[in-house]
mmCIF file of C-alpha atoms in Angstrom:
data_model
loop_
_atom_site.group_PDB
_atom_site.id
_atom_site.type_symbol
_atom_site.label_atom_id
_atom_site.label_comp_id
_atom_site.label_asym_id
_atom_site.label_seq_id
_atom_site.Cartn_x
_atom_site.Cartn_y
_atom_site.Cartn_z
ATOM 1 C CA UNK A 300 95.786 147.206 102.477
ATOM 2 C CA UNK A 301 94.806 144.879 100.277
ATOM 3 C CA UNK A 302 90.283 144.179 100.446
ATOM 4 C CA UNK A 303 89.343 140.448 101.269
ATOM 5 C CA UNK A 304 87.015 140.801 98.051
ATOM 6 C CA UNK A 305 89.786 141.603 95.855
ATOM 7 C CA UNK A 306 92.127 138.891 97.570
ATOM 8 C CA UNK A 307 89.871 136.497 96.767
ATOM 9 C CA UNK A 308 89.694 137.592 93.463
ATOM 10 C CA UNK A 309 93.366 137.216 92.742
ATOM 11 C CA UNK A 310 93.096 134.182 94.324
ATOM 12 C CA UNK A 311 90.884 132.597 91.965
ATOM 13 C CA UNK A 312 92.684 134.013 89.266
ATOM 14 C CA UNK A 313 95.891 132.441 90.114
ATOM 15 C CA UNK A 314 94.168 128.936 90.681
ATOM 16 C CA UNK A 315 92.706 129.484 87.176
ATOM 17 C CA UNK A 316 95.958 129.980 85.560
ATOM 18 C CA UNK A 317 97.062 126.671 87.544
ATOM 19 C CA UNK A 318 94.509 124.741 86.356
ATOM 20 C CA UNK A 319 95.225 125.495 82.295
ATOM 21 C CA UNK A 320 98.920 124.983 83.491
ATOM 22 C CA UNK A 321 97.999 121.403 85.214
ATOM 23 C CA UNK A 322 95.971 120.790 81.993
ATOM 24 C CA UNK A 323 98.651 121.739 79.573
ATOM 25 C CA UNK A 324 101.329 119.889 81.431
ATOM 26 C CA UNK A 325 98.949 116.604 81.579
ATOM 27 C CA UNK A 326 98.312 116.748 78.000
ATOM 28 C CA UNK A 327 102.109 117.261 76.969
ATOM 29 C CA UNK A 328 103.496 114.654 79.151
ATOM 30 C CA UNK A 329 101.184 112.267 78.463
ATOM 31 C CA UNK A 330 101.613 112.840 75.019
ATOM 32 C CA UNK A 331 105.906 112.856 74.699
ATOM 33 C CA UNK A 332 106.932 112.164 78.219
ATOM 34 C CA UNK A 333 107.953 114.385 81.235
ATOM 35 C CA UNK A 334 111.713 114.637 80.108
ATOM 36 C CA UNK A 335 110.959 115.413 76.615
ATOM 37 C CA UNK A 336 108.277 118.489 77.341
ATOM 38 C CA UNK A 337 109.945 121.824 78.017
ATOM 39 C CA UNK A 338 108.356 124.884 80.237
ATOM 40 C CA UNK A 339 108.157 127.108 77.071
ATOM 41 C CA UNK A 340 105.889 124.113 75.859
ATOM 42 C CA UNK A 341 103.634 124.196 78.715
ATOM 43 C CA UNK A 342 103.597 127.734 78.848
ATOM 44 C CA UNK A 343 102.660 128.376 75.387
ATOM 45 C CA UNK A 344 99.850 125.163 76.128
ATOM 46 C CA UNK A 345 98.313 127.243 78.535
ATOM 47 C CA UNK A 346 98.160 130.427 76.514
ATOM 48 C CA UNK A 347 100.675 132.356 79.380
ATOM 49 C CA UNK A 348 103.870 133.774 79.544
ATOM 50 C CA UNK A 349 106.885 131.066 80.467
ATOM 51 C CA UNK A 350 107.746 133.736 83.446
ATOM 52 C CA UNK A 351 103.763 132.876 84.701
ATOM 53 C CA UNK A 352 104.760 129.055 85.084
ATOM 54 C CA UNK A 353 107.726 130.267 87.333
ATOM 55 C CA UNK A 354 105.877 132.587 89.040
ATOM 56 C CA UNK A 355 103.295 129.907 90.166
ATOM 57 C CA UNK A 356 105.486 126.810 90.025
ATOM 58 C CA UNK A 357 109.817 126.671 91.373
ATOM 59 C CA UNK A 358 109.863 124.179 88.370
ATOM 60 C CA UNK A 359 109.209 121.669 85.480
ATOM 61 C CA UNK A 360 109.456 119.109 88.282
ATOM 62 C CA UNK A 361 107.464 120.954 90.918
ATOM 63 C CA UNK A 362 104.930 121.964 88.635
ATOM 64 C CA UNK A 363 104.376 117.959 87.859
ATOM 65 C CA UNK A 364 104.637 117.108 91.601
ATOM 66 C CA UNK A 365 101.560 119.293 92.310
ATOM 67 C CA UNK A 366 99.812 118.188 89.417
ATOM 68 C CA UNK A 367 100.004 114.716 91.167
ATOM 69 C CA UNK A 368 98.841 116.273 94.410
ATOM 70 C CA UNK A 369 95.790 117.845 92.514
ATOM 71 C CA UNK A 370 94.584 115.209 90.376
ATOM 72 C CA UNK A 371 94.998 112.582 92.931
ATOM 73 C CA UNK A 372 93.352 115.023 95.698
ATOM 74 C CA UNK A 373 90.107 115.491 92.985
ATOM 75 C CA UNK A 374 90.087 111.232 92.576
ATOM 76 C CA UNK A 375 89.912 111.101 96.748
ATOM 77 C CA UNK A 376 87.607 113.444 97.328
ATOM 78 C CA UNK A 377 84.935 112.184 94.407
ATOM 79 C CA UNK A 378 85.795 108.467 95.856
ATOM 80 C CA UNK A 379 84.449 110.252 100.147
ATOM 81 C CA UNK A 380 81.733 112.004 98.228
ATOM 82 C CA UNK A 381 80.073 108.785 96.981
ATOM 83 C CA UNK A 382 80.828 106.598 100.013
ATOM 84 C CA UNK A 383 79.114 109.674 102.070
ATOM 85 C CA UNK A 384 76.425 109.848 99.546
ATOM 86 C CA UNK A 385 75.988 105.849 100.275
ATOM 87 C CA UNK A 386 75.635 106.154 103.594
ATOM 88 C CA UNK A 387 73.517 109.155 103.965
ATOM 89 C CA UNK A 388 71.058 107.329 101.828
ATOM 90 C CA UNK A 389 71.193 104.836 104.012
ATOM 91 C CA UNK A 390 72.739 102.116 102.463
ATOM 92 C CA UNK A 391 74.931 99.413 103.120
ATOM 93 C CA UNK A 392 78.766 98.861 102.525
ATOM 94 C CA UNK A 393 78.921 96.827 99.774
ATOM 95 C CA UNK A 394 76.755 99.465 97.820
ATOM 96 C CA UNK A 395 79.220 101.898 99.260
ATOM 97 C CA UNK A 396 81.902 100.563 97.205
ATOM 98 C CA UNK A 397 80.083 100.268 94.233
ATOM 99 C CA UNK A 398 78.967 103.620 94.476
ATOM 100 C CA UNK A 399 83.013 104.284 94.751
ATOM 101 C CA UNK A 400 83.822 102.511 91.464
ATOM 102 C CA UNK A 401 81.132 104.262 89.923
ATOM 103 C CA UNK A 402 82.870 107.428 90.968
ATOM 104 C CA UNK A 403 86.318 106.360 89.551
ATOM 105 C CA UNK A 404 85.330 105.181 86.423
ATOM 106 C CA UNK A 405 83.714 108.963 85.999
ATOM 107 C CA UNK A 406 86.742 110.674 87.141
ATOM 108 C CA UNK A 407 89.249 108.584 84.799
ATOM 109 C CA UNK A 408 86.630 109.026 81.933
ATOM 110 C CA UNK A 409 87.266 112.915 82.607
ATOM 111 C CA UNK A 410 90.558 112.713 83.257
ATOM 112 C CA UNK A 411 92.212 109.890 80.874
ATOM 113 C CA UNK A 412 95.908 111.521 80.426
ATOM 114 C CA UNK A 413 95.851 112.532 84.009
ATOM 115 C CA UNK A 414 95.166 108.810 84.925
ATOM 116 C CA UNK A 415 97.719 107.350 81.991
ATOM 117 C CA UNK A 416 100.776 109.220 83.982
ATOM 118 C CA UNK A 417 99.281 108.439 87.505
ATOM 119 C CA UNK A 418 99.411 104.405 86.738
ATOM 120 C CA UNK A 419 102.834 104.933 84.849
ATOM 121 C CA UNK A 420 104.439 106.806 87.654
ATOM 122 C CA UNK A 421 103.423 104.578 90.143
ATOM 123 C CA UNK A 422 105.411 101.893 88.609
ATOM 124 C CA UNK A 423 108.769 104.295 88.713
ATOM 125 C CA UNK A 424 110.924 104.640 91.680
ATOM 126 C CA UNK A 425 113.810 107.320 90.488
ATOM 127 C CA UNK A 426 111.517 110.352 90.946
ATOM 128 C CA UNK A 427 112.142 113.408 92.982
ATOM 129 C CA UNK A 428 108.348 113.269 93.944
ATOM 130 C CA UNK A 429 107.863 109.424 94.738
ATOM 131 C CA UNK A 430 107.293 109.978 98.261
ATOM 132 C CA UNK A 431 104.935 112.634 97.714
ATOM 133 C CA UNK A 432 103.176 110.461 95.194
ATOM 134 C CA UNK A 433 103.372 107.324 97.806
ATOM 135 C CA UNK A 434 101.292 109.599 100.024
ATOM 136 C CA UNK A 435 98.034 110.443 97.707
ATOM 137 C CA UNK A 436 98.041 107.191 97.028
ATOM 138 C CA UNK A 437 97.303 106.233 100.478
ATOM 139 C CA UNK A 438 95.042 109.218 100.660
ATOM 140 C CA UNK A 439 92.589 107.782 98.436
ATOM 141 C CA UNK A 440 93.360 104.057 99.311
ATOM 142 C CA UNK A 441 92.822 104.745 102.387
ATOM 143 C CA UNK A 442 88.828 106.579 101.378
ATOM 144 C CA UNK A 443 87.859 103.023 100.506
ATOM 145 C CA UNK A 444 89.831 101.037 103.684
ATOM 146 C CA UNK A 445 87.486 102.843 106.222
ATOM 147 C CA UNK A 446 84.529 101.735 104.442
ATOM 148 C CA UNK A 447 85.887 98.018 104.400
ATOM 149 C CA UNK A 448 86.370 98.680 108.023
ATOM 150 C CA UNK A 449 82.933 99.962 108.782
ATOM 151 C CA UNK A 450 81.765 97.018 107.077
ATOM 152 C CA UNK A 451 83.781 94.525 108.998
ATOM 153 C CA UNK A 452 82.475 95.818 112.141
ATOM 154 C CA UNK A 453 79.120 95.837 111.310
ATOM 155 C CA UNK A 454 79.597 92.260 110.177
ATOM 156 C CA UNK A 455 78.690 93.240 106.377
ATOM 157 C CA UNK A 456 81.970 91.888 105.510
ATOM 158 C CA UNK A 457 84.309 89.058 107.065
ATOM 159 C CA UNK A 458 86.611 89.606 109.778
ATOM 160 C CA UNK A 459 89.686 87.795 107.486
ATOM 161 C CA UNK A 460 90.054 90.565 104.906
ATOM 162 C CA UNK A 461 93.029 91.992 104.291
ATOM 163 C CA UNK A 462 91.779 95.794 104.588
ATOM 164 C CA UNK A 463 94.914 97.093 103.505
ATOM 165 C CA UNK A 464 95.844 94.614 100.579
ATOM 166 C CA UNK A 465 91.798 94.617 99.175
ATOM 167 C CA UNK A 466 91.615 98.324 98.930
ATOM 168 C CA UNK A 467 94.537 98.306 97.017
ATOM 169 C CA UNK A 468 93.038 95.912 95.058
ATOM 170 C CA UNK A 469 89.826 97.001 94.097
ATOM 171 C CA UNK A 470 91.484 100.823 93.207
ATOM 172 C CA UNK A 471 93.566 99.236 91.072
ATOM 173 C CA UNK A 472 91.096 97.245 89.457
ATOM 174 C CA UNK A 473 89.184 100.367 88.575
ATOM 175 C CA UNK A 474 92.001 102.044 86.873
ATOM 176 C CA UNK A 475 93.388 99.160 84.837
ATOM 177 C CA UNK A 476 89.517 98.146 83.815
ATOM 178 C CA UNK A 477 89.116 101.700 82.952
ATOM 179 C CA UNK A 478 92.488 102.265 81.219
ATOM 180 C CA UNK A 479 91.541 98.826 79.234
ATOM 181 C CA UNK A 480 87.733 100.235 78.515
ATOM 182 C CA UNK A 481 89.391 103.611 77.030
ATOM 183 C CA UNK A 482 92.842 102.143 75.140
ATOM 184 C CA UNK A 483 90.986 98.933 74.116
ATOM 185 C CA UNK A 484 86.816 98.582 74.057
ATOM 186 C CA UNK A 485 86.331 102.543 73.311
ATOM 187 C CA UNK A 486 82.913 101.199 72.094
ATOM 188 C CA UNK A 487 81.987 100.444 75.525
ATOM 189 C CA UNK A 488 79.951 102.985 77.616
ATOM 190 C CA UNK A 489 80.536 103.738 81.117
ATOM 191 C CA UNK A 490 77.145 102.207 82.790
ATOM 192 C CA UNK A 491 78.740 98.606 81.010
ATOM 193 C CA UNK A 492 82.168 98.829 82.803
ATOM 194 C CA UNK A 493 80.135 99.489 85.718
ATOM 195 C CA UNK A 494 78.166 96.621 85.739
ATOM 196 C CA UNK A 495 81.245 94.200 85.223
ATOM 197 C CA UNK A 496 82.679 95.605 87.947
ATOM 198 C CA UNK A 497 79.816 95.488 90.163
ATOM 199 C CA UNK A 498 79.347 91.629 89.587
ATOM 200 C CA UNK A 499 83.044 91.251 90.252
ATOM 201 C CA UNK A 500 82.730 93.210 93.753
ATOM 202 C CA UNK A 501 79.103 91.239 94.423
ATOM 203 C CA UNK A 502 80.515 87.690 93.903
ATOM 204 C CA UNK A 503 78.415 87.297 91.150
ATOM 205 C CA UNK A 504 80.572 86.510 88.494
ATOM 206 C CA UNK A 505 80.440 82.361 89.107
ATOM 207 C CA UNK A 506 76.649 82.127 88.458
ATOM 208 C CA UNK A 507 75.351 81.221 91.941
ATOM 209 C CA UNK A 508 72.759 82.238 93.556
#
């Protein structure tokens, strides 16, 4: 029977070889498209046999569809970490968030291709993995509609927002302003998106007080 130290081991082992896989297939697709990159490109990406992408993934498609499920799962859980961060330290909602946007613009400086095919497919409906992409969406929508709930009920925030409709909206403005930032105004650093996207969440882009 197989040891628990050793199953572990091979368990790590195989979630390495995933990871150069996801990497290789992000880097591919984004660069010629999902159709036009083949499994023997991926594989030899990765540095592994094509039989190792089959082994770990049923297909092209599959392999693609977890890929989604990974990246997104990595955005949603960096998004909780600095909400929880927020609050432990004791602060309020609205620095919450900020502390949120902070934590996307990191992960789509890390993970630019990754985010390129993320926006893309989210635009796409003939997929085989559209529901399963409609779901991590919500997933890490939904990171940043309990804190505008928390901060509706503790009357940080007014009782009229659309919870749904704003989280969606301030996601999304975090990828396109990041997207922008990298395709456009590479000169830019990270700390300066920031800070235009903080005043936009404080109300401070008008110039009252």
């Amino acid at each position: 029977m197989e040891s628990s130290s050793t199953a572990r081991q091979g368990g790590s082992r195989r979630e390495a070889t995933r990871q150069k896989l996801y990497e290789a297939a992000v880097t591919l697709i984004a660069e010629q498209g999902f159709s036009a990159t083949t499994v023997d490109e991926i594989a030899e990406r990765a540095g592994v046999a094509k039989g190792t992408v089959y082994y770990n993934f049923a297909s092209k498609s599959v392999l693609f569809e977890e890929l989604l499920r990974h990246g997104v799962g990595l955005l949603t859980a960096s998004l909780r970490q600095a909400a929880q961060q927020a609050a432990g330290e004791g602060r309020g909602r609205v620095d919450a968030l900020d502390a949120m946007i902070r934590a996307g613009l990191v992960f789509i400086d890390r993970y630019p291709a990754f985010t390129q095919l993320y926006v893309a497919e989210l635009w796409r409906t003939n997929r085989a993995w559209q529901s399963t992409l409609l779901v991590v969406r919500q997933e890490a929508v939904a990171v940043v509609e309990e804190v505008l709930r928390e901060g509706m009920a503790s009357g940080e925030f007014s009782e009229e927002i659309d919870v749904p409709l704003t989280a969606a909206a301030l996601v999304g403005m975090v990828l396109v302003a990041a997207l922008d930032w990298q395709s456009f105004q590479p000169e830019r650093s990270l700390d300066d998106v920031h800070a235009a996207l903080s005043r936009l969440l404080q109300g401070r882009v008008s110039g009252r007080v």
